[in-house]
Coordinates of C-alpha atoms and ligand atoms in Angstrom, one line a residue:
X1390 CA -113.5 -42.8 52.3
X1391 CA -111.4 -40.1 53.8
X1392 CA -113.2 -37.1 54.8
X1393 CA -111.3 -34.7 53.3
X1394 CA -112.2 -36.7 49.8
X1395 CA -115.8 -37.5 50.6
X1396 CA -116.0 -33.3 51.2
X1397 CA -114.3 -32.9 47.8
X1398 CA -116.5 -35.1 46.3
X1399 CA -119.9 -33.5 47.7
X1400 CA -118.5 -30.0 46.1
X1401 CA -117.9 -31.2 42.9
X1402 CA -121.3 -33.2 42.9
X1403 CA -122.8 -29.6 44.0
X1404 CA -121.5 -28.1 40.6
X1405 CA -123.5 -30.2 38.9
X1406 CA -120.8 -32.5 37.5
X1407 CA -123.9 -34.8 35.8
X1408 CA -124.3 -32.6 33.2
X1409 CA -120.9 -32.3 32.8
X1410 CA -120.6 -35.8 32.2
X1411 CA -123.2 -35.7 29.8
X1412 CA -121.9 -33.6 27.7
X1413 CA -118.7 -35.0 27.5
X1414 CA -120.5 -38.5 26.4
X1415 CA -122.0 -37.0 23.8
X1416 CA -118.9 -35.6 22.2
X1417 CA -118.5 -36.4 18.9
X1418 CA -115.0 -36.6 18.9
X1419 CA -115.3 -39.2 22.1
X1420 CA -112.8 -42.4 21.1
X1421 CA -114.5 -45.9 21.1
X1422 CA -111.9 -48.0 21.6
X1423 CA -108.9 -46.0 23.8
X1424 CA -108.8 -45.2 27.6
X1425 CA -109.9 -41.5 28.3
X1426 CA -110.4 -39.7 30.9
X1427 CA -113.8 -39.3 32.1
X1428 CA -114.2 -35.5 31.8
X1429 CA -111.7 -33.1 32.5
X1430 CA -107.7 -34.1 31.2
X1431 CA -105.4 -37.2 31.2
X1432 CA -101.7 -37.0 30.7
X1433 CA -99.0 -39.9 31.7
X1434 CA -99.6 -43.3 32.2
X1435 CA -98.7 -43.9 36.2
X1436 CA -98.0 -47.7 37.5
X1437 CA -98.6 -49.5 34.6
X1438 CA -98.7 -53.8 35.8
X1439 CA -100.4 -57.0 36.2
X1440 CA -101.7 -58.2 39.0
X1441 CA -103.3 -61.7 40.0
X1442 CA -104.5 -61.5 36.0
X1443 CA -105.6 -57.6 35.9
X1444 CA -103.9 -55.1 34.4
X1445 CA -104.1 -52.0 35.8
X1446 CA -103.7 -48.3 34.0
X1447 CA -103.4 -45.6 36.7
X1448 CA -102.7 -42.3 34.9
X1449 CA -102.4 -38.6 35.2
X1450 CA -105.8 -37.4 36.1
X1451 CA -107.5 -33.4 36.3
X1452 CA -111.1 -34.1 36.5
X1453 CA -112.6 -30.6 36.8
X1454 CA -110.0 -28.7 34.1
X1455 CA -110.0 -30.1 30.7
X1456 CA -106.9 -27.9 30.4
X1457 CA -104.7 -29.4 33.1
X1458 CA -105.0 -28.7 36.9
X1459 CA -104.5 -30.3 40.2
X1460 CA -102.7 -34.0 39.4
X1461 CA -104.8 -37.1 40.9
X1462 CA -104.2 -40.5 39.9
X1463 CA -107.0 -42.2 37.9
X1464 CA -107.1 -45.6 38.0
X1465 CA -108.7 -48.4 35.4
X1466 CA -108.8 -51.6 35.1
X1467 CA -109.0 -54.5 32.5
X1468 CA -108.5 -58.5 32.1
X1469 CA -107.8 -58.2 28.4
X1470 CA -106.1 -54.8 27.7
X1471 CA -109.4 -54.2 25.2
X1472 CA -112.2 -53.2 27.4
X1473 CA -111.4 -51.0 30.9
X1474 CA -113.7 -50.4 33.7
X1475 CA -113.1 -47.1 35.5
X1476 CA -112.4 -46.9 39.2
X1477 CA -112.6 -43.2 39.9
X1478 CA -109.4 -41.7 41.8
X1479 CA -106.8 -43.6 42.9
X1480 CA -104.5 -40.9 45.0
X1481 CA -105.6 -37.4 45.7
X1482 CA -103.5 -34.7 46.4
X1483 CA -104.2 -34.1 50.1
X1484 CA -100.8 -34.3 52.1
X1485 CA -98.3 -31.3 53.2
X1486 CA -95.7 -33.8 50.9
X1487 CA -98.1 -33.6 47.7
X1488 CA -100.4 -31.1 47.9
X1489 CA -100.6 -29.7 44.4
X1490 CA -100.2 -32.6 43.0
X1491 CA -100.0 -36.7 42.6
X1492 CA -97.5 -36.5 39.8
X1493 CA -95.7 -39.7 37.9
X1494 CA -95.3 -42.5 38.9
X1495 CA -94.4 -46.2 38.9
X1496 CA -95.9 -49.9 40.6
X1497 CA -93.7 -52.4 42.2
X1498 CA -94.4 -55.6 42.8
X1499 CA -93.0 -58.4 44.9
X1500 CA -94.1 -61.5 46.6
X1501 CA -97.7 -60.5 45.8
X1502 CA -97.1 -57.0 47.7
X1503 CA -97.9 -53.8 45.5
X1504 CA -95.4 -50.4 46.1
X1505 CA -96.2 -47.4 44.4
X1506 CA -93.2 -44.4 44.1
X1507 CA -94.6 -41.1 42.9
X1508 CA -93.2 -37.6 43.3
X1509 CA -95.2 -35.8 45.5
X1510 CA -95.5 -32.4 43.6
X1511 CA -95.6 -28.7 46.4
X1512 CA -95.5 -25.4 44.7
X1513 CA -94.3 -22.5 47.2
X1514 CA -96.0 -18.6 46.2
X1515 CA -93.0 -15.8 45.4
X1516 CA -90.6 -15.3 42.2
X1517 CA -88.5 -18.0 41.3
X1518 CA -86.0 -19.1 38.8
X1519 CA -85.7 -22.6 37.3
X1520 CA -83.1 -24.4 40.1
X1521 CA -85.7 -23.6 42.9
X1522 CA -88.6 -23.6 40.6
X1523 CA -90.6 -22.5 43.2
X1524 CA -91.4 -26.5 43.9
X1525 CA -90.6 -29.4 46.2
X1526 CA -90.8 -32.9 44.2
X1527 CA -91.0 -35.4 46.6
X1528 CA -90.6 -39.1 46.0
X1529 CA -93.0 -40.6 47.8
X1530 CA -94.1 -44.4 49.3
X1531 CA -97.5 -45.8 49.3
X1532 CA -98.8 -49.4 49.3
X1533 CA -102.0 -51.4 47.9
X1534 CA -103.6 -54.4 50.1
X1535 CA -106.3 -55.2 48.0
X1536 CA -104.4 -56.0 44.7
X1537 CA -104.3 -52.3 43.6
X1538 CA -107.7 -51.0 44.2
X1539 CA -107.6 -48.6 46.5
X1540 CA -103.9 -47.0 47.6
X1541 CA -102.7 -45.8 51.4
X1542 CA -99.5 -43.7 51.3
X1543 CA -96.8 -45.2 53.5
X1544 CA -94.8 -41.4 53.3
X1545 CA -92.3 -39.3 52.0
X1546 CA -89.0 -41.2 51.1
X1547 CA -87.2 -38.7 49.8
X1548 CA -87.8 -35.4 50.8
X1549 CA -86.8 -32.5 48.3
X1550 CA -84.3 -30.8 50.9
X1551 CA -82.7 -34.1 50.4
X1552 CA -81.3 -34.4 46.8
X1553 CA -77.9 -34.2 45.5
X1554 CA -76.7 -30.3 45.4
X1555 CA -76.2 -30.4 42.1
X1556 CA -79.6 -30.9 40.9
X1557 CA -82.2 -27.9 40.4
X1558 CA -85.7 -29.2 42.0
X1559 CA -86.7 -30.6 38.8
X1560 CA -86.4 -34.2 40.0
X1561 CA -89.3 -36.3 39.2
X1562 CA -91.1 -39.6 38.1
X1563 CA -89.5 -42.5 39.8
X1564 CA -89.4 -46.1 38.3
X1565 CA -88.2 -48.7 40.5
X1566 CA -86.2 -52.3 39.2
X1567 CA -84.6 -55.1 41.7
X1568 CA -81.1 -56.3 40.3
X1569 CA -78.7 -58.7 42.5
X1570 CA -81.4 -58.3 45.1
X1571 CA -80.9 -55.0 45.7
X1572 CA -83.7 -52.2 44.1
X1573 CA -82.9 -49.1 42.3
X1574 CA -84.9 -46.4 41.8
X1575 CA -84.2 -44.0 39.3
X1576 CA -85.5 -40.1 38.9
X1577 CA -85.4 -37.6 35.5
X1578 CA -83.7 -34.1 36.3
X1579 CA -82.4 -31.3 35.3
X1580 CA -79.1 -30.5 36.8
X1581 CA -77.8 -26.7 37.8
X1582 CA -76.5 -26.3 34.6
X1583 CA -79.5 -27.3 32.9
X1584 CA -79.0 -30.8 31.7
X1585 CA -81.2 -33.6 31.3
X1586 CA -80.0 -36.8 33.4
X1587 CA -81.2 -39.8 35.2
X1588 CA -80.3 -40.3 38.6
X1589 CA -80.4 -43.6 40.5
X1590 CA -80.7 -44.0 44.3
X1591 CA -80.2 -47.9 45.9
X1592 CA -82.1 -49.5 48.7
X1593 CA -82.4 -53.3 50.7
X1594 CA -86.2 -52.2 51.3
X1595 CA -87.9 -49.9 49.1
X1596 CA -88.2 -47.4 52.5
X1597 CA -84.0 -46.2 53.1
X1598 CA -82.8 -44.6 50.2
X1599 CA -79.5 -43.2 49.4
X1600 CA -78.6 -41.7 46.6
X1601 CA -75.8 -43.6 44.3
X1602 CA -75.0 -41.3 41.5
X1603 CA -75.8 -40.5 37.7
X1604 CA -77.4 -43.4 36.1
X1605 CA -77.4 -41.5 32.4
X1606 CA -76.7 -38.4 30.8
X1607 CA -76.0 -35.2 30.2
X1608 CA -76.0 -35.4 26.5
X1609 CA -75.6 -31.5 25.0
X1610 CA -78.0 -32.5 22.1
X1611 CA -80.5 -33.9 24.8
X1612 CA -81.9 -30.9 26.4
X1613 CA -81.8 -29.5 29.3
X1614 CA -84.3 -32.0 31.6
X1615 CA -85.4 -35.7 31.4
X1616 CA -89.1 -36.9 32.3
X1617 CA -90.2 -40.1 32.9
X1618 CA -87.2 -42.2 32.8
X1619 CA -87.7 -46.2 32.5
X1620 CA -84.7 -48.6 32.2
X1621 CA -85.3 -53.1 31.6
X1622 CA -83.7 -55.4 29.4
X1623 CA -84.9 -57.2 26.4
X1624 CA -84.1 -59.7 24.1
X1625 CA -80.7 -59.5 25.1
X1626 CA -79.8 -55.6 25.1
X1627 CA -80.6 -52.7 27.6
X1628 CA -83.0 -50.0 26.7
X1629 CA -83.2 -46.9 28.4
X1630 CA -86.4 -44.6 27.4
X1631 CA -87.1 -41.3 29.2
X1632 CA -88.8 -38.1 27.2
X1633 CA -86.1 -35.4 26.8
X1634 CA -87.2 -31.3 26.9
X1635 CA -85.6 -29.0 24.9
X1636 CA -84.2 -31.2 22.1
X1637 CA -83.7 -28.7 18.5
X1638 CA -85.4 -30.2 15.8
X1639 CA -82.8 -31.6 13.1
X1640 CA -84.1 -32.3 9.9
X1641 CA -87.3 -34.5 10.3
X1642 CA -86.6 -35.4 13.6
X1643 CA -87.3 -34.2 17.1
X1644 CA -90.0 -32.2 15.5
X1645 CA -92.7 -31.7 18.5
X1646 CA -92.4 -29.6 21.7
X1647 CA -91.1 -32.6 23.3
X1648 CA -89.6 -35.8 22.6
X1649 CA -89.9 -39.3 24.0
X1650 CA -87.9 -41.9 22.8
X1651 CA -84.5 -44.4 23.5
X1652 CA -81.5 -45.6 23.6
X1653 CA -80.1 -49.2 23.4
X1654 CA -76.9 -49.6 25.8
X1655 CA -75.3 -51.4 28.2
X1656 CA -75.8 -51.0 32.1
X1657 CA -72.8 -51.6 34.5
X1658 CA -74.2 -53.0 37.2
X1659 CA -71.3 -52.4 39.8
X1660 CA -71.7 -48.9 39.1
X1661 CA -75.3 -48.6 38.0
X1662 CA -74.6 -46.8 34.8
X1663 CA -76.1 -47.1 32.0
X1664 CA -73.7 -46.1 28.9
X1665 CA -74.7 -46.0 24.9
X1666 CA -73.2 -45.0 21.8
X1667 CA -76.2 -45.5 20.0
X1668 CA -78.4 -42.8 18.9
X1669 CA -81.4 -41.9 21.1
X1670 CA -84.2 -42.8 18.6
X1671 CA -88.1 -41.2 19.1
X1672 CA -90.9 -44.1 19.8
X1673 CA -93.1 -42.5 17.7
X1674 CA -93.3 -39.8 14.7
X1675 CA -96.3 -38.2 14.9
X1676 CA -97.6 -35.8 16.6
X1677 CA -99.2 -36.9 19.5
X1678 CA -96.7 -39.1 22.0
X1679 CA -95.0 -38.2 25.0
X1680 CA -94.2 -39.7 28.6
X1681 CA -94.4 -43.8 27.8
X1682 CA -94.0 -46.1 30.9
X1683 CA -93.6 -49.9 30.0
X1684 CA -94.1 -52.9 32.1
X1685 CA -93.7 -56.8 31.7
X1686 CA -97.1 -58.6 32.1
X1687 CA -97.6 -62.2 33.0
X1688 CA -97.2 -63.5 30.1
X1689 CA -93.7 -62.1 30.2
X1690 CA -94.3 -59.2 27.2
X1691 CA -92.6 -55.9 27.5
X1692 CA -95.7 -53.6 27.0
X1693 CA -95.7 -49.9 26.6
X1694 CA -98.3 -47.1 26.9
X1695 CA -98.0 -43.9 25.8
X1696 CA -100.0 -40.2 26.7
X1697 CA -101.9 -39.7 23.3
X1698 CA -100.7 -35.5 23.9
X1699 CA -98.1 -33.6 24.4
X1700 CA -97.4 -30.8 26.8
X1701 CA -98.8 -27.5 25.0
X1702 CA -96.9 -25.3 27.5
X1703 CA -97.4 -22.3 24.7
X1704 CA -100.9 -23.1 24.0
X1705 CA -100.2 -23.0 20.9
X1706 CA -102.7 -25.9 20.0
X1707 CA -106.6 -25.7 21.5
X1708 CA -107.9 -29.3 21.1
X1709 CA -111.5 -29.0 20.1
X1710 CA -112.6 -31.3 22.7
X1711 CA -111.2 -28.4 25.7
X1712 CA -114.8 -27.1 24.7
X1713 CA -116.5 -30.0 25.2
X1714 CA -114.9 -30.7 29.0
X1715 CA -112.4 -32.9 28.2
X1716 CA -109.2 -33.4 26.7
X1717 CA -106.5 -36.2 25.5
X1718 CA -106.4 -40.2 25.6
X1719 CA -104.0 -42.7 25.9
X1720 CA -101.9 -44.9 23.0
X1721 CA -103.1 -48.6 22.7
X1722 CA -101.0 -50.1 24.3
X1723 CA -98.0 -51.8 22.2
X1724 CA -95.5 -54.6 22.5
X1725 CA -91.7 -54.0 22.2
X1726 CA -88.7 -56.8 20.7
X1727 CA -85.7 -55.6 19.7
X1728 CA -84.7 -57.8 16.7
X1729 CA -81.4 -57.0 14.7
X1730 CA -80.3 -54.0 16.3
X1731 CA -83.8 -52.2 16.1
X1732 CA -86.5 -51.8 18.4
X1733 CA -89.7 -52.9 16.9
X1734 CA -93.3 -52.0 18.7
X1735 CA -96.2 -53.9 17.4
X1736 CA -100.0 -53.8 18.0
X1737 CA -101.2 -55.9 20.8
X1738 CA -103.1 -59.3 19.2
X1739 CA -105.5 -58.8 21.7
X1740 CA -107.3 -56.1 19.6
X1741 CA -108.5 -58.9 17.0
X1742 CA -110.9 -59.7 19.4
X1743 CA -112.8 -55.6 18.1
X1744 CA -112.5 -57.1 14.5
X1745 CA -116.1 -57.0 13.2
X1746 CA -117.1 -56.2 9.3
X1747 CA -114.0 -58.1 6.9
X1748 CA -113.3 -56.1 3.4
X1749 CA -110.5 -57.4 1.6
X1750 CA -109.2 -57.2 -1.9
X1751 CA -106.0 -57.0 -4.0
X1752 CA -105.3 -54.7 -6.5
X1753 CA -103.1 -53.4 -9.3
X1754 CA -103.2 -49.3 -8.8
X1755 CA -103.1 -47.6 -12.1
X1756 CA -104.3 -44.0 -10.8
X1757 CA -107.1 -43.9 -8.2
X1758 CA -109.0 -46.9 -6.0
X1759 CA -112.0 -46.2 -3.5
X1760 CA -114.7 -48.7 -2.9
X1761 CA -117.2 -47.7 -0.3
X1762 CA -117.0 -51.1 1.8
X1763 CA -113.6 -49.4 2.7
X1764 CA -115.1 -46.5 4.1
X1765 CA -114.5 -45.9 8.2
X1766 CA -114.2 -44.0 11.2
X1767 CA -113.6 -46.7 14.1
X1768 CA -111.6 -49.3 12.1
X1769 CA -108.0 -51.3 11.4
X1770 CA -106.9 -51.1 8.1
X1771 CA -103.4 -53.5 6.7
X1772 CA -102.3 -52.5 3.9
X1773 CA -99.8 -54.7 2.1
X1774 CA -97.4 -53.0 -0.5
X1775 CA -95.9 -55.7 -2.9
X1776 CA -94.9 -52.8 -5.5
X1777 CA -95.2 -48.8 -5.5
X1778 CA -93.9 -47.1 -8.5
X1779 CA -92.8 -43.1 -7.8
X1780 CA -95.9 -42.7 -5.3
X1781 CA -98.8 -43.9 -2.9
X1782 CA -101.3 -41.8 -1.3
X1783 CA -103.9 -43.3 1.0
X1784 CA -106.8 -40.2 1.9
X1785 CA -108.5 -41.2 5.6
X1786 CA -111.8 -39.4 6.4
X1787 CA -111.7 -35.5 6.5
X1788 CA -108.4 -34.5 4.8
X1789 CA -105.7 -36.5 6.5
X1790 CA -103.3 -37.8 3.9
X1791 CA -100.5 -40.5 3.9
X1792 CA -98.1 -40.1 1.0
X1793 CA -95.3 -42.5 0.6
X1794 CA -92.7 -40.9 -1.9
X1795 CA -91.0 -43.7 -3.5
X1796 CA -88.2 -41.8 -5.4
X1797 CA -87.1 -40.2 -2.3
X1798 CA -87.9 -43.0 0.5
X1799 CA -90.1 -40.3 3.1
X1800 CA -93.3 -41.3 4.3
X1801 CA -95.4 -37.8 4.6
X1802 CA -98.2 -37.6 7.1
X1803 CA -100.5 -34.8 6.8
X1804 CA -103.4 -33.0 8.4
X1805 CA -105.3 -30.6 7.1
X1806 CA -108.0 -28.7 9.0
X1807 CA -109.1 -31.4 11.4
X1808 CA -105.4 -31.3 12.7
X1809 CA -106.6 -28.0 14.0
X1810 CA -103.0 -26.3 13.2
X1811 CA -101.1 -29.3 13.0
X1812 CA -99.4 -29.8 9.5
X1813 CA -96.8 -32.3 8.7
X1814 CA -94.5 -35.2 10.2
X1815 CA -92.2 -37.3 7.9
X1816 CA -90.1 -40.1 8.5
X1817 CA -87.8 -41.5 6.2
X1818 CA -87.8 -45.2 5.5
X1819 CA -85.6 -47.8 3.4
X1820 CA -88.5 -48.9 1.3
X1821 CA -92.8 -49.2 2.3
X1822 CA -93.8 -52.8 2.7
X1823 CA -96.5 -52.3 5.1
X1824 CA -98.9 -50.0 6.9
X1825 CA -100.9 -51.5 10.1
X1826 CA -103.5 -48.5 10.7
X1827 CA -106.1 -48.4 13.6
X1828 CA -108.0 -45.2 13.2
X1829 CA -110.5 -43.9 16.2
X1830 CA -113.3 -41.3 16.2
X1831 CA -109.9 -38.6 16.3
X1832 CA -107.4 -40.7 16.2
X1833 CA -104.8 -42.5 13.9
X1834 CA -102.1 -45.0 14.8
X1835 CA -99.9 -46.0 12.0
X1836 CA -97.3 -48.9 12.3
X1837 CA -95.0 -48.5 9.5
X1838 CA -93.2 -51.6 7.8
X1839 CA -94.2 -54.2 10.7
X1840 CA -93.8 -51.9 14.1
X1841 CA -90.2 -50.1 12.4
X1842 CA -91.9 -46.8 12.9
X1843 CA -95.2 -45.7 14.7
X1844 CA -96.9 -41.8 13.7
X1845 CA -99.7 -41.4 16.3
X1846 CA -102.1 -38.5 15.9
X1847 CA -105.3 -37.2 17.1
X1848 CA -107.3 -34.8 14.5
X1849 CA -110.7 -33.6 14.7
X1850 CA -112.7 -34.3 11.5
X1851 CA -116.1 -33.0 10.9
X1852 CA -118.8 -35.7 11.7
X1853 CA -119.9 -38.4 9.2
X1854 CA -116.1 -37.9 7.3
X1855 CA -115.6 -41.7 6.5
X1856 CA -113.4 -41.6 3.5
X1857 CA -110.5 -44.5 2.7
X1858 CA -109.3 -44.1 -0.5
X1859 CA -106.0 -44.7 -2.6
X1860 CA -104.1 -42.9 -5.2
X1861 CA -100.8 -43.8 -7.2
X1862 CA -99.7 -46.2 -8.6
X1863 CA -98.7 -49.6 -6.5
X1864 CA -99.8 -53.6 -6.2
X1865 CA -101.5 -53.9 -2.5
X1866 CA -103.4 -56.2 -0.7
X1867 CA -106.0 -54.5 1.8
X1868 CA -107.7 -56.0 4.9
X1869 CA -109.9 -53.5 6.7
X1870 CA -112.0 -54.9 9.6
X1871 CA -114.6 -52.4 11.1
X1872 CA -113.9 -52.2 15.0
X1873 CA -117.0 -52.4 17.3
Ligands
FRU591 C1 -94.8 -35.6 32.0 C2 -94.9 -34.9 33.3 C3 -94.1 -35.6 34.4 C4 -94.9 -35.2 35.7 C5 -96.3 -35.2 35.2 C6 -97.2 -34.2 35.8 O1 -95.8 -35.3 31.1 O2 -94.6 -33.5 33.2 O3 -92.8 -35.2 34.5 O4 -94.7 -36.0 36.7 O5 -96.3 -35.0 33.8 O6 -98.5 -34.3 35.4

């Protein structure tokens, strides 16, 4: 281990980090089935891939500061994208090119050779205004010779002196792709004008890069910088997805501090532009989703992971578990298809293998349905909607309520006190046929109509708050399998 880290390490094991451990193991609001950090905060997932049969989930990692400080990569591991084993830290922050912080990043593999591009994050002390920032982002090199276990940084490869003039030094979180045997990288920014783009830069061997030009964007609805851009092909159309800030809220839509989402387009390869005249559609309607990063694995699937959080730049939210020395969580992960024009994300098969306890049952709802085998915290729940007259309301444990309004076609989500200040998302759908639910300790994924429409949320309810019950008036079919 590198001294500098081994030092680190014997300070942090001096502040008694056991007990901090402890209690973060014991926190009732700890998921059982999604990756978390160990204590302290996650945010992005970094270098999502496969690799000789392992996937591997490095992410955006503040051990000692639940609310977000110094950016390391943490690093887990899994063979069947169920169960994860932890590897610690992956990248510290301890070069002049990255020394407050190990921010976004992708993996690239060839010929069985793992390359990692991350932007090296520098803050500089004195006033500054947005353009400077007061920050260096970096894009910067490093390599993995043991399959992606532990990482050595190769250097800077794009210094922040070294972007195009008329970007601010909000450039950030490269994602690299080979096409006609030449590899692209491309960066999210915010230009001087404060506009969101991506940029792409070209190189023959992911170590010379020179810039090429504007890959996407502006677009004056889309706010004023892109994060996290990531660009592939699938089932015959292009997708570009990146997470827009600054986007206004326009009726239902666009209705947390940030947005991640796409767009289906074309890319012109001679140029390396991407162009769409589609509208750039949100991943997920909820409350909880932000910086997704996607990868194919070996079996050829299109995959994507999402932070469980947002940004809370405000702080206008205070997730109970800050108190309990930790903080945030990632999506399962999901698989993407784009059939007829839409892009659907479904749940990944592999989490049949959790499916324990079976209740099943189908019913004719006159007013109200409970039935305590239904009951659940850590569970998957399909329900099946042959008919719903004027409404359907499913209650989940504390007072989190889904109410499907069939006169005027919105799905309402709602959270009541465990939201802790949350209140209400709603997405408007063509009719309800199906809701695919996975609920955790504090958290709910719901697929709407077969992967049209995810709402992803963490809320906080009391302890022992099992309840699954209906209300309305519908025909369904339920299967509810307890997850263990
Ligand atoms: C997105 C983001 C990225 C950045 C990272 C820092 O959530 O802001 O743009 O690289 O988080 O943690």
């Amino acid at each position: 281990m590198n001294p500098l880290h081994k030092e680190l390490n014997n300070f942090y094991q001096k502040m008694n980090l056991g007990s901090l451990e402890k209690m973060v193991d014991q926190d009732q609001w700890r998921l059982k089935y999604h990756v978390m950090p160990p204590i302290g905060w996650l945010n992005d997932p970094n270098g999502v891939m496969q690799h000789d049969g392992i996937y591997h989930l490095y992410y955006q990692y503040s051990p000692y500061d639940a609310e977000g400080g110094l950016k390391y990569w943490g690093h887990k591991t899994s063979t069947d994208l169920v169960t994860f084993e932890d590897h610690g830290i992956a990248l510290y922050p301890d070069q002049p090119y990255d020394l407050h912080g190990v921010y976004s990043g992708t993996a690239y593999v060839e010929d069985g050779q793992i390359h990692y591009f991350y932007t090296g994050n520098v803050k500089h002390l004195g006033d500054h205004d947005y353009i400077s920032s007061g920050r260096e982002q970096n894009t910067v090199h490093a390599v993995s010779h043991d399959g992606g276990f532990t990482i050595q940084k190769v250097g800077c490869v794009i210094h922040a002196d070294d972007y195009p003039k008329e970007f601010s030094q909000h450039i950030r979180d490269p994602k690299v792709f080979k096409h006609s045997e030449r590899y692209y990288m491309l960066l999210g920014a915010r230009d001087l004008e404060s506009q969101g783009q991506v940029i792409v830069y070209q190189s023959d061997n992911l170590v010379d890069w020179r810039y090429q030009g504007v890959f996407a964007g502006p677009d004056q609805k889309l706010g004023y910088m892109w994060e996290c851009p990531d660009y592939f092909s699938l089932d015959g159309e292009d997708v570009l997805i990146f997470s827009p800030q600054g986007v206004e809220p326009e009726g239902y839509l666009y209705q947390n501090v940030y947005q991640a989402g796409y767009m289906l387009g074309k890319l012109d390869p001679s140029l390396m532009q991407f162009s769409s005249q589609e509208k750039f559609v949100e991943l997920d309607r909820g409350f909880d989703f932000y910086a997704p990063q996607t990868f194919l694995d070996e079996q050829g699937r299109r995959i994507l992971w999402g932070w469980m959080g947002l940004p809370d730049e405000d702080g206008a939210i205070t997730n109970p578990t800050v108190e309990q020395g930790w903080q945030h969580a990632m999506t399962l992960p999901r698989e993407l298809s784009i059939e007829q024009g839409r892009l659907k994300q479904r749940p990944l098969p592999e989490y049949k293998k959790l499916r324990g306890q079976h209740f099943e049952d189908t019913f004719e709802l006159t007013d109200h349905y409970q039935n305590e085998q239904l009951f659940g915290e850590v569970y998957e729940l399909i329900v099946e909607v042959e008919r719903v007259e004027s409404e359907l309301v499913l209650h989940l444990r504390q007072d989190t309520v889904l109410r499907y309004d069939h006169d005027n076609k919105r799905l309402h989500l709602e959270l009541g006190a465990s939201g802790f200040g949350r209140d209400q998302r709603t997405v408007e759908l063509d009719g309800l046929t199906q809701l695919h639910i996975f609920s955790d300790r504090s958290s709910l994924e719901i697929f709407v109509n077969d992967g049209d429409y995810v709402l992803t949320t963490r809320m906080y309810p009391e302890q022992n708050h099992d309840l699954v019950a209906f209300e309305g008036q519908a025909k369904l079919t339920i299967n509810k399998w307890a997850l263990d």
